[in-house]
JSON list of C-alpha atoms in Angstrom, two decimals:
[
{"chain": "A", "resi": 1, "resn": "UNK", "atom": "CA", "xyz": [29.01, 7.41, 10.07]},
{"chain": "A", "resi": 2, "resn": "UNK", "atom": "CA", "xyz": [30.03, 4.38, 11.33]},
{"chain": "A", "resi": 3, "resn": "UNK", "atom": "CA", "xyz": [27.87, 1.22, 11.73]},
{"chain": "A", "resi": 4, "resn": "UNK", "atom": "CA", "xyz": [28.44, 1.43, 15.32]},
{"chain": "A", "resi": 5, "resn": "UNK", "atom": "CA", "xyz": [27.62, 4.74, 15.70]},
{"chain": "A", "resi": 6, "resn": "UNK", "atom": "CA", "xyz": [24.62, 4.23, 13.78]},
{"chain": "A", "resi": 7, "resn": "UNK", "atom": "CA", "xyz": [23.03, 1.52, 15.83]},
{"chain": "A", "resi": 8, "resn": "UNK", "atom": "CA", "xyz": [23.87, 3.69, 19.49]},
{"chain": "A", "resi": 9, "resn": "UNK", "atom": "CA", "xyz": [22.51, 6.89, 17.86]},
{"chain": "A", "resi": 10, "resn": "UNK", "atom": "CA", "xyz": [19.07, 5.03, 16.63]},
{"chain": "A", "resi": 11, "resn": "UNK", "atom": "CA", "xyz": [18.79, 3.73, 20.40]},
{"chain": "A", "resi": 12, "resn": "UNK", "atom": "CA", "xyz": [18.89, 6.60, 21.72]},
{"chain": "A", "resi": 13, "resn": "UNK", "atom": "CA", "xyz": [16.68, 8.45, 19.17]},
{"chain": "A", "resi": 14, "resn": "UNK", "atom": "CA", "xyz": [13.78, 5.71, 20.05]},
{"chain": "A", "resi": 15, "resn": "UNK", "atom": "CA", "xyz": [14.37, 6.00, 23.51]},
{"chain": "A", "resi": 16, "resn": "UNK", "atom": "CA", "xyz": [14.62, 10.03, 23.99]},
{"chain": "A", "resi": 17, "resn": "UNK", "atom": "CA", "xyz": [11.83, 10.08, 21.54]},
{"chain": "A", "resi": 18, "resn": "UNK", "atom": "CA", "xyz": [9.40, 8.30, 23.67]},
{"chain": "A", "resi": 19, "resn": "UNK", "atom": "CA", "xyz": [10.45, 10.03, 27.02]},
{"chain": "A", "resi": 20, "resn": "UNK", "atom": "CA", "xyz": [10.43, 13.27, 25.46]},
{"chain": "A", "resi": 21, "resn": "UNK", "atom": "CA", "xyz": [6.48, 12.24, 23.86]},
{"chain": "A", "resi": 22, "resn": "UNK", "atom": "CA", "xyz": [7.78, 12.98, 20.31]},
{"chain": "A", "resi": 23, "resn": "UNK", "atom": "CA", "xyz": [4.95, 12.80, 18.06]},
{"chain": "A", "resi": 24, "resn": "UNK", "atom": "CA", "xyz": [4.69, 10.40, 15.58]},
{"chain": "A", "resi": 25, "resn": "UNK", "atom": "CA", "xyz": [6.86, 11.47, 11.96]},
{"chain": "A", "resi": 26, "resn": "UNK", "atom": "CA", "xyz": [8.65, 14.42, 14.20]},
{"chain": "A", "resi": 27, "resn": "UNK", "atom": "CA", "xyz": [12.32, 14.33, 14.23]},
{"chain": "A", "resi": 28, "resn": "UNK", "atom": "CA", "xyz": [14.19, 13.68, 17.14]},
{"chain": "A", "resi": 29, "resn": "UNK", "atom": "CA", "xyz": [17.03, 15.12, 16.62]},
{"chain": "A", "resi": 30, "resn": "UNK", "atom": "CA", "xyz": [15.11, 18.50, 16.69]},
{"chain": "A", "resi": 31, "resn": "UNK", "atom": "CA", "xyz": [13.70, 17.70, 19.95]},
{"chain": "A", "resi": 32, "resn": "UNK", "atom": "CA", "xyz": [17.05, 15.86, 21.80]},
{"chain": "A", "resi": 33, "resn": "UNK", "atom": "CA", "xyz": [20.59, 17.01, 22.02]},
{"chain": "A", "resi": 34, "resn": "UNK", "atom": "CA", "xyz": [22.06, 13.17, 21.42]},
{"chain": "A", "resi": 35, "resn": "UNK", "atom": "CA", "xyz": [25.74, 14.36, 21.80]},
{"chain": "A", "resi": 36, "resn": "UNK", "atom": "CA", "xyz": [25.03, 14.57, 25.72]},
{"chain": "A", "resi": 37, "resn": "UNK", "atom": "CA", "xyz": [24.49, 11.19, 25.78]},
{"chain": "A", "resi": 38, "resn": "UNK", "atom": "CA", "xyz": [26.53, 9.19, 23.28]},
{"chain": "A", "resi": 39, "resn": "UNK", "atom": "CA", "xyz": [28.85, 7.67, 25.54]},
{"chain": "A", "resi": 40, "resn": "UNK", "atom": "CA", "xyz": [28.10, 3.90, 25.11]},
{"chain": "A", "resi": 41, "resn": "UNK", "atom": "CA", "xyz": [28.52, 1.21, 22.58]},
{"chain": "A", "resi": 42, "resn": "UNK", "atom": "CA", "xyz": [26.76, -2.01, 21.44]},
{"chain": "A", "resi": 43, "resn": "UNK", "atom": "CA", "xyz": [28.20, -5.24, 22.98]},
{"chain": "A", "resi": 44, "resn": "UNK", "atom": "CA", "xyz": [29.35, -7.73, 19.97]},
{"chain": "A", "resi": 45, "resn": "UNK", "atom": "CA", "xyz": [26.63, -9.58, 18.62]},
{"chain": "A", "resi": 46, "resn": "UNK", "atom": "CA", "xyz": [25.96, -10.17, 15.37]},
{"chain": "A", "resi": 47, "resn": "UNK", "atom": "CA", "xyz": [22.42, -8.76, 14.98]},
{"chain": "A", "resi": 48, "resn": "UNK", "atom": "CA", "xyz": [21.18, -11.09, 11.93]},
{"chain": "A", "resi": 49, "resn": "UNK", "atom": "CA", "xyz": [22.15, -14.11, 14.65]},
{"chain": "A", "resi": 50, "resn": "UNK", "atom": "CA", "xyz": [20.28, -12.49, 17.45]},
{"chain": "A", "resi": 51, "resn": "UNK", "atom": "CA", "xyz": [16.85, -11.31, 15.61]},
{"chain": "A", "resi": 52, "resn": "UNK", "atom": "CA", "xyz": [16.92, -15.07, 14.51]},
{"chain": "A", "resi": 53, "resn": "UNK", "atom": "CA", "xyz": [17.72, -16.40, 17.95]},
{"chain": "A", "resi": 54, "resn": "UNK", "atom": "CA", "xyz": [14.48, -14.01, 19.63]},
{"chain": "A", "resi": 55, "resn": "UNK", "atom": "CA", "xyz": [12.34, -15.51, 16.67]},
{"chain": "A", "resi": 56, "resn": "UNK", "atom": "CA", "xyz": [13.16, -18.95, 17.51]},
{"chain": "A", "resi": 57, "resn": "UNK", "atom": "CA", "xyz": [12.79, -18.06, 20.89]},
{"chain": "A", "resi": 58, "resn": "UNK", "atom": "CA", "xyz": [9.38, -17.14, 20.33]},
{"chain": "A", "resi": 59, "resn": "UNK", "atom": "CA", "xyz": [8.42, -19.74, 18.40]},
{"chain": "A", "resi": 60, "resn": "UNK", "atom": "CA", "xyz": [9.19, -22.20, 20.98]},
{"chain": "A", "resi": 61, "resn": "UNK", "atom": "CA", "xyz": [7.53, -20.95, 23.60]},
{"chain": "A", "resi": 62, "resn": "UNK", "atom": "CA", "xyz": [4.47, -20.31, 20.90]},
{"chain": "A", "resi": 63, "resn": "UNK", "atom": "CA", "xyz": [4.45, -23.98, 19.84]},
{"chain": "A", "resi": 64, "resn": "UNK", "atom": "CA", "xyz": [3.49, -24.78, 23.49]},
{"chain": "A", "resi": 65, "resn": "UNK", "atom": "CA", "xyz": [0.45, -22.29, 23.86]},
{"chain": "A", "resi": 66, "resn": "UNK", "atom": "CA", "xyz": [-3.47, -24.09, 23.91]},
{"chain": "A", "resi": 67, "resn": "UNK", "atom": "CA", "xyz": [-6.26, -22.84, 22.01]},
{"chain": "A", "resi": 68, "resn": "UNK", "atom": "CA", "xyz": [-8.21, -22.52, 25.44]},
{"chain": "A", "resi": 69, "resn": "UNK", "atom": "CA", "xyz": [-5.14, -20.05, 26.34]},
{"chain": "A", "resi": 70, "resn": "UNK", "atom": "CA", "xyz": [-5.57, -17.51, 23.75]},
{"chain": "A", "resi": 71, "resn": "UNK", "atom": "CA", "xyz": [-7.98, -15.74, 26.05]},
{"chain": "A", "resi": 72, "resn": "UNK", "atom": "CA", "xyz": [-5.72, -15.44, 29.28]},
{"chain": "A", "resi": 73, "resn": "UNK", "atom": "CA", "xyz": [-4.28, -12.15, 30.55]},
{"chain": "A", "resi": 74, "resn": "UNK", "atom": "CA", "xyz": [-0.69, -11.31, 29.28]},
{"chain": "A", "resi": 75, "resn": "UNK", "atom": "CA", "xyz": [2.38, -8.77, 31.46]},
{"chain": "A", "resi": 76, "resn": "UNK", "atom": "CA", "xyz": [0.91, -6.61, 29.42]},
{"chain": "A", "resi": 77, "resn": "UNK", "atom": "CA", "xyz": [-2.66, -5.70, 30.81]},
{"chain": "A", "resi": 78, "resn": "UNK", "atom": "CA", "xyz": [-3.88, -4.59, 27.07]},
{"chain": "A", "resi": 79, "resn": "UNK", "atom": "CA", "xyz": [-2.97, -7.68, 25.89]},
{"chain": "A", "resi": 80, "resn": "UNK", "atom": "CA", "xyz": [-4.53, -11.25, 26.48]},
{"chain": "A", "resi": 81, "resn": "UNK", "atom": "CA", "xyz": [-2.59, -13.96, 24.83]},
{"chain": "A", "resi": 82, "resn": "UNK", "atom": "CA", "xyz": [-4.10, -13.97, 21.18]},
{"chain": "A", "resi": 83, "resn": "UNK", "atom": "CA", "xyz": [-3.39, -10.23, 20.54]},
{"chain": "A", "resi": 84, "resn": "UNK", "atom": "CA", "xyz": [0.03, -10.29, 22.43]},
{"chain": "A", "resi": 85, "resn": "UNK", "atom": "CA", "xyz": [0.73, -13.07, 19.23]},
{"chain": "A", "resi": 86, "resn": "UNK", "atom": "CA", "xyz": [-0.91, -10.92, 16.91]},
{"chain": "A", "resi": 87, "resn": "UNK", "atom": "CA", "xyz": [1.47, -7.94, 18.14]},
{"chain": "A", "resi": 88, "resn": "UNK", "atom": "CA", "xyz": [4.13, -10.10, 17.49]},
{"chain": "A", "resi": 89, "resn": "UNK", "atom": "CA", "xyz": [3.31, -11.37, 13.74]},
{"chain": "A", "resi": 90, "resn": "UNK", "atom": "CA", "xyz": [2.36, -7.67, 12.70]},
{"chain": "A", "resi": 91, "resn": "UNK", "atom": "CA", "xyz": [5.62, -6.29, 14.10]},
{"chain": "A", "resi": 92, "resn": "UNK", "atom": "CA", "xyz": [7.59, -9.17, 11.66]},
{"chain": "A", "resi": 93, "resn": "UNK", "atom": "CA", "xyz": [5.03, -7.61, 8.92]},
{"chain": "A", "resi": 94, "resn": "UNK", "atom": "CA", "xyz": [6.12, -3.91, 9.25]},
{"chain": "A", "resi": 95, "resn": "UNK", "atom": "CA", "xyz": [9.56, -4.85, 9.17]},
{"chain": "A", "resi": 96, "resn": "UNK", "atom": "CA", "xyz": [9.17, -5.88, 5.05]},
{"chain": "A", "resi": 97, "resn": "UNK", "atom": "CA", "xyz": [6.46, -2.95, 4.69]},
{"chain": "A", "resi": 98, "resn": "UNK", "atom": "CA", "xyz": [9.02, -0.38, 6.19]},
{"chain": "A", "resi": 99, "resn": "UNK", "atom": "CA", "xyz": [11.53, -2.47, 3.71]},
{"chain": "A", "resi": 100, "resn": "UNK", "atom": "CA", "xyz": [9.38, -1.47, 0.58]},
{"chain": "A", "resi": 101, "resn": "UNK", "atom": "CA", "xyz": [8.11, -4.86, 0.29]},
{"chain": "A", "resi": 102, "resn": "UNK", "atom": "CA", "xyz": [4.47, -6.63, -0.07]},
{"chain": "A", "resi": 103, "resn": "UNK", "atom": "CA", "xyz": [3.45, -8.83, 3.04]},
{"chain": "A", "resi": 104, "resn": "UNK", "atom": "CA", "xyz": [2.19, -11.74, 2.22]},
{"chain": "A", "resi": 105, "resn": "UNK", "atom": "CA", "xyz": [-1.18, -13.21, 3.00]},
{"chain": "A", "resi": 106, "resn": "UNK", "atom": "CA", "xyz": [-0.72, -15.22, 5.93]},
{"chain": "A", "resi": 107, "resn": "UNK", "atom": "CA", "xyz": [-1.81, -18.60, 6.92]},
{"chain": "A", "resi": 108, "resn": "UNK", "atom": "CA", "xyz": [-4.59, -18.79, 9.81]},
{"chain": "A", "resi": 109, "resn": "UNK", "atom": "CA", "xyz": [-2.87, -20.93, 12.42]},
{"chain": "A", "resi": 110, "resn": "UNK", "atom": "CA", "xyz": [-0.88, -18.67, 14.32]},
{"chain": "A", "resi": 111, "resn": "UNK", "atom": "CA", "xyz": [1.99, -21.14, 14.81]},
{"chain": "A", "resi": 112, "resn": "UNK", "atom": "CA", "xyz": [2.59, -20.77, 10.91]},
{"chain": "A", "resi": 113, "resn": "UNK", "atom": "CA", "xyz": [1.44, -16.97, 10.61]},
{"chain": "A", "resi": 114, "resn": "UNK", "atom": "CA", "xyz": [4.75, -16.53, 13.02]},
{"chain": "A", "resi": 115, "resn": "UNK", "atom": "CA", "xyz": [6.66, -18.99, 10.51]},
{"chain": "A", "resi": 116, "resn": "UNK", "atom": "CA", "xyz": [5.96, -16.91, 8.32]},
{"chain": "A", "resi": 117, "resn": "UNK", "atom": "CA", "xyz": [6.31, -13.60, 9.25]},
{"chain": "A", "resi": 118, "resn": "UNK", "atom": "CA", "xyz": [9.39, -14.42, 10.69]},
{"chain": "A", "resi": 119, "resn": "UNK", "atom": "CA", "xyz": [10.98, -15.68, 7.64]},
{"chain": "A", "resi": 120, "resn": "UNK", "atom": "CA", "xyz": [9.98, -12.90, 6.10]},
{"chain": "A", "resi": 121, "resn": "UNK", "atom": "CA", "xyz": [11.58, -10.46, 8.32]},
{"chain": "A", "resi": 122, "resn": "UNK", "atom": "CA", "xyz": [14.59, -12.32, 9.04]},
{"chain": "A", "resi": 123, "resn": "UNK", "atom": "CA", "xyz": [14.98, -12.56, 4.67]},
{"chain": "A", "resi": 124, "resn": "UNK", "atom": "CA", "xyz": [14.78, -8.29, 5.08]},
{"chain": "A", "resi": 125, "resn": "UNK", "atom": "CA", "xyz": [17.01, -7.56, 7.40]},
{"chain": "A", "resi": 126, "resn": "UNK", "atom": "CA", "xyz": [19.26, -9.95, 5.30]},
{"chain": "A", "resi": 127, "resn": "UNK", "atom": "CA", "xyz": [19.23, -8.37, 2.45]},
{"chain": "A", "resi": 128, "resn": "UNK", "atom": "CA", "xyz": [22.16, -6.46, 1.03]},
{"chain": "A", "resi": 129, "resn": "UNK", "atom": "CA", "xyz": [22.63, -2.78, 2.46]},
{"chain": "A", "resi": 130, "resn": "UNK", "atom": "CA", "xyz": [19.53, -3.68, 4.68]},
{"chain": "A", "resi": 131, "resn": "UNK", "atom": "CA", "xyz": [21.26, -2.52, 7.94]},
{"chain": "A", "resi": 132, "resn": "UNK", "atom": "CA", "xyz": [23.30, 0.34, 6.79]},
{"chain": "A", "resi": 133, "resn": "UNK", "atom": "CA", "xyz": [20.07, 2.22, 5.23]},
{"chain": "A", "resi": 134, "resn": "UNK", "atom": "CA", "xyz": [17.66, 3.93, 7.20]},
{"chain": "A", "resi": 135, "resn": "UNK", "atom": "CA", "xyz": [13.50, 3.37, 8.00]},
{"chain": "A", "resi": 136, "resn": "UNK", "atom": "CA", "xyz": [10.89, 5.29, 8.59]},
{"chain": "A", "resi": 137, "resn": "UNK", "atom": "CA", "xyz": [9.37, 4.55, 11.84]},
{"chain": "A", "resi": 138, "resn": "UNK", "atom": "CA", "xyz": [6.30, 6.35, 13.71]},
{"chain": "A", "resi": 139, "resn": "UNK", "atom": "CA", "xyz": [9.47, 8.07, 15.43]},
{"chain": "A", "resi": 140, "resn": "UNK", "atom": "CA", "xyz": [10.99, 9.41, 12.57]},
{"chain": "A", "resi": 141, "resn": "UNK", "atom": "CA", "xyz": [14.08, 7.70, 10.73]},
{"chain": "A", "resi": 142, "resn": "UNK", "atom": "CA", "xyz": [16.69, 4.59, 12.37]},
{"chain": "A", "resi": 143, "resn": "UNK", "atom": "CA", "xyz": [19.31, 3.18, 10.88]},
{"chain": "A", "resi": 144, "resn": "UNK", "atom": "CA", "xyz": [19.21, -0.45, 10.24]},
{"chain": "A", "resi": 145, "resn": "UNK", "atom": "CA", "xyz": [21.40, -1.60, 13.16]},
{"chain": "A", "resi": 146, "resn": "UNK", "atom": "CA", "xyz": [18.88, 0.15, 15.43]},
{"chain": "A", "resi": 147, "resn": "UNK", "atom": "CA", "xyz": [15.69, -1.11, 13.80]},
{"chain": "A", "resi": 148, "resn": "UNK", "atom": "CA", "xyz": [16.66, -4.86, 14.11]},
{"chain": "A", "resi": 149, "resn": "UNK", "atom": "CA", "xyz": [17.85, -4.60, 17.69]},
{"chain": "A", "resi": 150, "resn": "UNK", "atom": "CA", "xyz": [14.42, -2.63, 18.38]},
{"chain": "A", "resi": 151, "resn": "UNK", "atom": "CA", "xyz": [12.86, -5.79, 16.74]},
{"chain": "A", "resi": 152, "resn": "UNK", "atom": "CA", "xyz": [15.52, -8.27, 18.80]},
{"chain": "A", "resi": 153, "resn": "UNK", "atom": "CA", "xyz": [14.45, -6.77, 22.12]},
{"chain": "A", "resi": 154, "resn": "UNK", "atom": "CA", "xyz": [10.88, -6.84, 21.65]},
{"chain": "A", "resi": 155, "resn": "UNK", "atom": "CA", "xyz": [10.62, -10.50, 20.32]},
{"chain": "A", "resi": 156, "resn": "UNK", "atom": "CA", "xyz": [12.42, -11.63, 23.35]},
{"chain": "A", "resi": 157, "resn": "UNK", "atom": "CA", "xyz": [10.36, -9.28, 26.29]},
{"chain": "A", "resi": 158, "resn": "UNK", "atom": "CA", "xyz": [7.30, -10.96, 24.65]},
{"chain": "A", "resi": 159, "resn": "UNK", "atom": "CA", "xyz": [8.62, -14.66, 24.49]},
{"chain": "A", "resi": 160, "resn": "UNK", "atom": "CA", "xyz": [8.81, -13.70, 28.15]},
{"chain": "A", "resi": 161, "resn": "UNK", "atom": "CA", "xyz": [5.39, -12.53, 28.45]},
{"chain": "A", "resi": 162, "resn": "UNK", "atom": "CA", "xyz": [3.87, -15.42, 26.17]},
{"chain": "A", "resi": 163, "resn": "UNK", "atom": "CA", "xyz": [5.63, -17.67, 28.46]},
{"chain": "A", "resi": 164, "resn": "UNK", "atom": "CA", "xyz": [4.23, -16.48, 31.71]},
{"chain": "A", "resi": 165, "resn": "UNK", "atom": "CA", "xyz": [1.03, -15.83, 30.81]},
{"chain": "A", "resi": 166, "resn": "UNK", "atom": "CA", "xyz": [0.83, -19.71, 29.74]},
{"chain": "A", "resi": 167, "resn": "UNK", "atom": "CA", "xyz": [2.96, -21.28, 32.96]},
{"chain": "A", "resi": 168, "resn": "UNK", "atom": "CA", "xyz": [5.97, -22.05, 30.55]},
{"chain": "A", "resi": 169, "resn": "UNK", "atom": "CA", "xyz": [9.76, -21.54, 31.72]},
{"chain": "A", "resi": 170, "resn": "UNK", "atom": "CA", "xyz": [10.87, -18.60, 31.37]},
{"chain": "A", "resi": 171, "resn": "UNK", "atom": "CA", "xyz": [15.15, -19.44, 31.09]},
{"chain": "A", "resi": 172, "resn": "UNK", "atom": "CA", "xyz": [14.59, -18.12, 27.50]},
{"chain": "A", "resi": 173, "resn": "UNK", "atom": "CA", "xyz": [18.03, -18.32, 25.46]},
{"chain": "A", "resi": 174, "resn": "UNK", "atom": "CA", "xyz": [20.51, -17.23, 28.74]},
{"chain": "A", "resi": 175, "resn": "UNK", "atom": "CA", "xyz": [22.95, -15.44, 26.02]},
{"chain": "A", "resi": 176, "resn": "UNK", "atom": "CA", "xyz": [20.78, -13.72, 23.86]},
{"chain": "A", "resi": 177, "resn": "UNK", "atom": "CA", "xyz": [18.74, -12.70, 27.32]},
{"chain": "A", "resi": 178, "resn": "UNK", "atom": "CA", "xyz": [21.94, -11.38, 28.51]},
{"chain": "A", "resi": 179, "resn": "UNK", "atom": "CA", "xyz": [22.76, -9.26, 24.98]},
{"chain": "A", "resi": 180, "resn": "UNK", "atom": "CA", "xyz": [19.20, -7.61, 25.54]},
{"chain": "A", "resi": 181, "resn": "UNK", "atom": "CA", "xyz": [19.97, -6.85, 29.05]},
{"chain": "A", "resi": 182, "resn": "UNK", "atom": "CA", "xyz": [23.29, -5.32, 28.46]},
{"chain": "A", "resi": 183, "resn": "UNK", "atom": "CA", "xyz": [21.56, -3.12, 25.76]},
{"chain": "A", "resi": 184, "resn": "UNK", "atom": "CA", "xyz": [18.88, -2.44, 27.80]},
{"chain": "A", "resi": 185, "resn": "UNK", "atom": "CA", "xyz": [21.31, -1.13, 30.72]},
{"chain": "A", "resi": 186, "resn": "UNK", "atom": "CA", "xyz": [22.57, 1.11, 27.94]},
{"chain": "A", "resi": 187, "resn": "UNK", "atom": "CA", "xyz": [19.49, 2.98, 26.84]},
{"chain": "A", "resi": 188, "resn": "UNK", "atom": "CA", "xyz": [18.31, 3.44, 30.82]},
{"chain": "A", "resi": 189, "resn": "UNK", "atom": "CA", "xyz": [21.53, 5.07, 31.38]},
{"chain": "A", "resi": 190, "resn": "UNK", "atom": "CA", "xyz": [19.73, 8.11, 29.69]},
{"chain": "A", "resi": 191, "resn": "UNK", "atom": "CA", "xyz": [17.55, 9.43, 32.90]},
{"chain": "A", "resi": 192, "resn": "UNK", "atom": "CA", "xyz": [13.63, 10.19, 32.34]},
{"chain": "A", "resi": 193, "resn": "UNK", "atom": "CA", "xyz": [12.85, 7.07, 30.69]},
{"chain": "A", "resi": 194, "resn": "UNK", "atom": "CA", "xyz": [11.02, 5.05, 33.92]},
{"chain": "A", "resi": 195, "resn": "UNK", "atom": "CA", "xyz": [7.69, 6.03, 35.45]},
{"chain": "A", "resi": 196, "resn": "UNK", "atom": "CA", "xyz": [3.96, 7.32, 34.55]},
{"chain": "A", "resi": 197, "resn": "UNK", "atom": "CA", "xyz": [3.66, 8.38, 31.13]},
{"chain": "A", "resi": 198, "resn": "UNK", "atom": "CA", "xyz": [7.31, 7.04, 30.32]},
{"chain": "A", "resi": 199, "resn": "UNK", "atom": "CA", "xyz": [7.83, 3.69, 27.76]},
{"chain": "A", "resi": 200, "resn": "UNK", "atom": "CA", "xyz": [9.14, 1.63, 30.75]},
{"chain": "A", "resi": 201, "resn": "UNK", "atom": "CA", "xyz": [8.09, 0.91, 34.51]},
{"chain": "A", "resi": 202, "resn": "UNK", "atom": "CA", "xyz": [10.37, 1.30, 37.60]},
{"chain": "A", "resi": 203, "resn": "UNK", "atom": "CA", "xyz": [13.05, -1.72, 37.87]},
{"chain": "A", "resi": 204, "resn": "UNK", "atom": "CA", "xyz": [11.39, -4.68, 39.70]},
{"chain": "A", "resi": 205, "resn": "UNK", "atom": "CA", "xyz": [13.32, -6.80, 42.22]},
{"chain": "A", "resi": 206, "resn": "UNK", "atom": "CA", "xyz": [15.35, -9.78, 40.32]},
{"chain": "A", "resi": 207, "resn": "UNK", "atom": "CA", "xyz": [18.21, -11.51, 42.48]},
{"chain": "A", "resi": 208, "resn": "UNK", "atom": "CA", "xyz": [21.29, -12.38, 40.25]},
{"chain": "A", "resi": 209, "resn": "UNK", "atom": "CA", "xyz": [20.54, -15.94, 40.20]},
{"chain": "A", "resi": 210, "resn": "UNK", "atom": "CA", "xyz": [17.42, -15.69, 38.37]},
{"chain": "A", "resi": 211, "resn": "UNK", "atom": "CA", "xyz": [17.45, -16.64, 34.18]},
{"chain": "A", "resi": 212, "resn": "UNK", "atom": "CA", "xyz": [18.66, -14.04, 32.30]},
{"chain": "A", "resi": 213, "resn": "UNK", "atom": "CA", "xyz": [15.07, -13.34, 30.77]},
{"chain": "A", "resi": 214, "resn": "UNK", "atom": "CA", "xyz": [13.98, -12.85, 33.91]},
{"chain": "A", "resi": 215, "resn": "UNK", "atom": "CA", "xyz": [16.30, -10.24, 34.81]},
{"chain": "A", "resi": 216, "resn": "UNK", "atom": "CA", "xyz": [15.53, -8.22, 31.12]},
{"chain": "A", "resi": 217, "resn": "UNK", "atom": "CA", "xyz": [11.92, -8.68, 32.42]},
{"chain": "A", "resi": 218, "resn": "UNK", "atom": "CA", "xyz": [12.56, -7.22, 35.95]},
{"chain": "A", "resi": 219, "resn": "UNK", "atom": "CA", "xyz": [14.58, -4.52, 34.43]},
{"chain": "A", "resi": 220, "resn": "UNK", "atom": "CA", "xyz": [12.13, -3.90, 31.90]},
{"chain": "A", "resi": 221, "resn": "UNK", "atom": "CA", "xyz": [9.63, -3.03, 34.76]},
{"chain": "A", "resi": 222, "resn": "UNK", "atom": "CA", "xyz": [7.47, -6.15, 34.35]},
{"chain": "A", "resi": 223, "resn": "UNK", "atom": "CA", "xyz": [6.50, -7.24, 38.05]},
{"chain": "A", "resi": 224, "resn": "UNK", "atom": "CA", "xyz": [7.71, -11.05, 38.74]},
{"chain": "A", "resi": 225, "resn": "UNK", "atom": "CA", "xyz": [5.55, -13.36, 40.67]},
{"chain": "A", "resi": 226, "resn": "UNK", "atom": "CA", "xyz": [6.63, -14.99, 43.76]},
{"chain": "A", "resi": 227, "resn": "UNK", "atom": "CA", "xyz": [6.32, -18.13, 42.66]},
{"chain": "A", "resi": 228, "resn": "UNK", "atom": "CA", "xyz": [8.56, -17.84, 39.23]}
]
């Protein structure tokens, strides 16, 4: 199979899987007929360049955030702003677990626990053949392509989130924002994946001239302020 083909069909396996309330370890393919909906492709990025543009991303909006902030409410309500990090870190550490490889212990500050963690993902998806072989997610297997994007998509949603929740900009990298967007568009062109019980909330209202982050945020279903 292609590489291409590989990183649509592991989109659309994590996205049917959640609409469809797959359990976790059942295959999707048994519950999803994929060739219904494999009519789109990737836009060109290379994905090693954009997994370490949403880390950096994150990072910079992370080297801004207080001590007396790690308490405030995140987009996401089961978040506040010290577990939204944690999220974060521990989704860099089940990259090299899901790899085969030993996480290291991590340093307490959380600016360098995300140093760290990041490296260490960034080093595994580097690797040789490390996007061409597959991983075992809750879902059931991706391909590499698919894993990293998952990863590239949900480092830069939360840089959003980390950002609001601390009254930071939100303009977060304008073209990897607009890479996540256009991949985004892609997966919601499968229906069923918006709403109660679905991975994703109804698309907010985002005029055109509004960052790019903002827009992925919008689309995403995460409610913009008036004031942003």
């Amino acid at each position: 199979m292609a590489v291409r083909d590989q990183r649509l069909i592991g989109r659309l396996w994590y996205a049917l899987a959640r609409s469809a309330g797959v359990a976790s370890g059942a295959s999707v393919a048994s519950k999803t007929d994929l060739a219904t909906v494999c009519t789109v492709w990737s836009i060109g990025m290379d994905p090693l360049v954009a997994h370490q543009r949403a880390q950096d991303t994150f990072a910079h909006v992370l080297v801004n955030v207080t001590s007396d902030q790690l308490s405030s409410p995140t987009p996401c309500p089961e978040w506040d702003v010290k577990a939204l990090i944690g999220h974060v870190i521990a989704g860099n550490r089940r990259v090299v677990e899901r790899a085969g490889g030993q996480v290291a212990p991590l340093p307490e500050d959380v600016g360098a626990a995300h140093r760290a963690s990041a490296k260490a993902a960034l080093e595994t998806f580097a690797a040789p053949q490390a996007l061409t072989r597959t991983y075992q997610l809750p879902i059931g297997e991706l391909p590499g392509t698919a894993f990293i994007e998952l990863r590239t998509s949900d480092l830069l949603a939360h840089a959003w989130d980390l950002a609001i929740a601390t009254g930071q900009p939100t303009d977060l990298d304008p073209e990897l924002a607009e890479y996540v967007l256009a991949f985004s568009k892609e997966m919601m062109s499968h229906p069923g994946l918006r709403g109660d019980g679905r991975p994703f909330g109804e698309e907010q209202p985002c005029g055109d001239e509004r960052p790019a982050a903002d827009r992925v945020a919008a689309f995403l279903g995460r409610e913009l302020r008036r004031d942003q």
